[in-house]
Amino acid sequence: MPATGSNGLGITTYDITAVVDPGLTGVATTGTGLSGIGVIFNDQFGNISGGDLNVVYTIIPYAGTCAGPAFTVTVTITTQVTTSPIWHD
């Protein structure tokens, strides 16, 4: 996420919402007044659906109390390979 706005002002906080596709395990970071440019970096998701699924974050940056334009970040979570045990007679 950007640390400065297009006008050069330093971004101090973010409001973040997220839409998580059904079938994903894990929790998206959301909230108001969140700080740090890597605030969603550590989010972890699992996917055993057999296809790709998405997490779509909507982020509003703030410089002090002035809100910037909202933007979205889409993270595609690829499916995990699952295996079954091999049984021998």
Tab-separated table of C-alpha atoms in Angstrom:
chain	number	residue	atom	x	y	z
A	1	MET	CA	0.000	0.000	0.000
A	2	PRO	CA	1.242	3.502	-0.662
A	3	ALA	CA	2.942	5.474	2.109
A	4	THR	CA	2.228	8.814	0.419
A	5	GLY	CA	-0.690	10.107	-1.587
A	6	SER	CA	-0.464	11.426	-5.155
A	7	ASN	CA	-0.257	14.933	-3.649
A	8	GLY	CA	2.847	13.989	-1.635
A	9	LEU	CA	1.115	13.986	1.750
A	10	GLY	CA	2.115	11.187	4.092
A	11	ILE	CA	-0.606	8.607	4.646
A	12	THR	CA	-1.169	8.123	8.367
A	13	THR	CA	-3.934	5.510	8.550
A	14	TYR	CA	-6.162	3.261	6.450
A	15	ASP	CA	-9.750	2.037	6.665
A	16	ILE	CA	-9.951	-1.489	5.251
A	17	THR	CA	-12.886	-3.742	4.398
A	18	ALA	CA	-12.646	-7.126	2.701
A	19	VAL	CA	-14.794	-9.592	0.798
A	20	VAL	CA	-13.506	-13.156	1.135
A	21	ASP	CA	-14.742	-15.764	-1.353
A	22	PRO	CA	-16.590	-18.674	0.272
A	23	GLY	CA	-14.316	-21.688	0.454
A	24	LEU	CA	-11.302	-19.815	1.790
A	25	THR	CA	-10.073	-20.385	5.322
A	26	GLY	CA	-8.409	-17.549	7.190
A	27	VAL	CA	-9.349	-14.076	8.339
A	28	ALA	CA	-8.800	-10.841	6.436
A	29	THR	CA	-7.464	-7.804	8.284
A	30	THR	CA	-10.187	-5.153	8.431
A	31	GLY	CA	-10.861	-2.080	10.525
A	32	THR	CA	-10.631	1.682	10.763
A	33	GLY	CA	-7.626	3.769	11.655
A	34	LEU	CA	-5.156	0.973	10.836
A	35	SER	CA	-1.535	2.038	10.450
A	36	GLY	CA	1.462	0.643	8.625
A	37	ILE	CA	1.926	0.084	4.911
A	38	GLY	CA	2.115	-3.698	5.402
A	39	VAL	CA	-1.093	-4.010	7.414
A	40	ILE	CA	-2.564	-6.787	5.193
A	41	PHE	CA	0.793	-8.378	4.369
A	42	ASN	CA	0.552	-11.128	7.002
A	43	ASP	CA	-2.994	-12.266	6.138
A	44	GLN	CA	-2.980	-15.992	5.385
A	45	PHE	CA	-5.627	-18.042	3.593
A	46	GLY	CA	-6.103	-21.685	2.673
A	47	ASN	CA	-7.903	-22.954	-0.408
A	48	ILE	CA	-8.749	-26.594	-1.135
A	49	SER	CA	-11.681	-25.806	-3.458
A	50	GLY	CA	-10.008	-27.042	-6.635
A	51	GLY	CA	-10.029	-23.568	-8.207
A	52	ASP	CA	-8.694	-20.094	-7.590
A	53	LEU	CA	-10.534	-17.889	-5.068
A	54	ASN	CA	-10.164	-14.186	-4.235
A	55	VAL	CA	-9.934	-11.800	-1.337
A	56	VAL	CA	-10.876	-8.256	-2.374
A	57	TYR	CA	-9.762	-5.488	-0.020
A	58	THR	CA	-11.207	-1.975	-0.284
A	59	ILE	CA	-8.808	0.535	1.206
A	60	ILE	CA	-9.332	4.206	2.044
A	61	PRO	CA	-6.092	6.047	2.886
A	62	TYR	CA	-6.029	9.037	5.250
A	63	ALA	CA	-3.554	11.891	5.621
A	64	GLY	CA	-4.555	13.064	9.069
A	65	THR	CA	-8.340	13.428	8.875
A	66	CYS	CA	-8.411	13.929	5.092
A	67	ALA	CA	-9.613	10.820	3.235
A	68	GLY	CA	-8.090	9.931	-0.093
A	69	PRO	CA	-9.806	8.006	-2.881
A	70	ALA	CA	-10.684	4.385	-2.138
A	71	PHE	CA	-8.859	1.694	-4.075
A	72	THR	CA	-9.108	-2.089	-4.240
A	73	VAL	CA	-6.509	-4.808	-3.908
A	74	THR	CA	-7.458	-8.264	-5.197
A	75	VAL	CA	-5.440	-11.207	-3.921
A	76	THR	CA	-5.942	-14.505	-5.758
A	77	ILE	CA	-5.449	-17.599	-3.613
A	78	THR	CA	-4.597	-20.634	-5.732
A	79	THR	CA	-5.885	-24.030	-4.730
A	80	GLN	CA	-3.739	-26.299	-2.587
A	81	VAL	CA	-2.846	-29.778	-3.743
A	82	THR	CA	-4.470	-32.441	-1.599
A	83	THR	CA	-3.372	-36.040	-1.485
A	84	SER	CA	-4.863	-39.246	-0.166
A	85	PRO	CA	-2.942	-41.995	1.575
A	86	ILE	CA	-2.107	-45.028	-0.546
A	87	TRP	CA	-3.421	-48.257	0.944
A	88	HIS	CA	-1.696	-51.557	0.295
A	89	ASP	CA	-3.138	-55.005	0.932
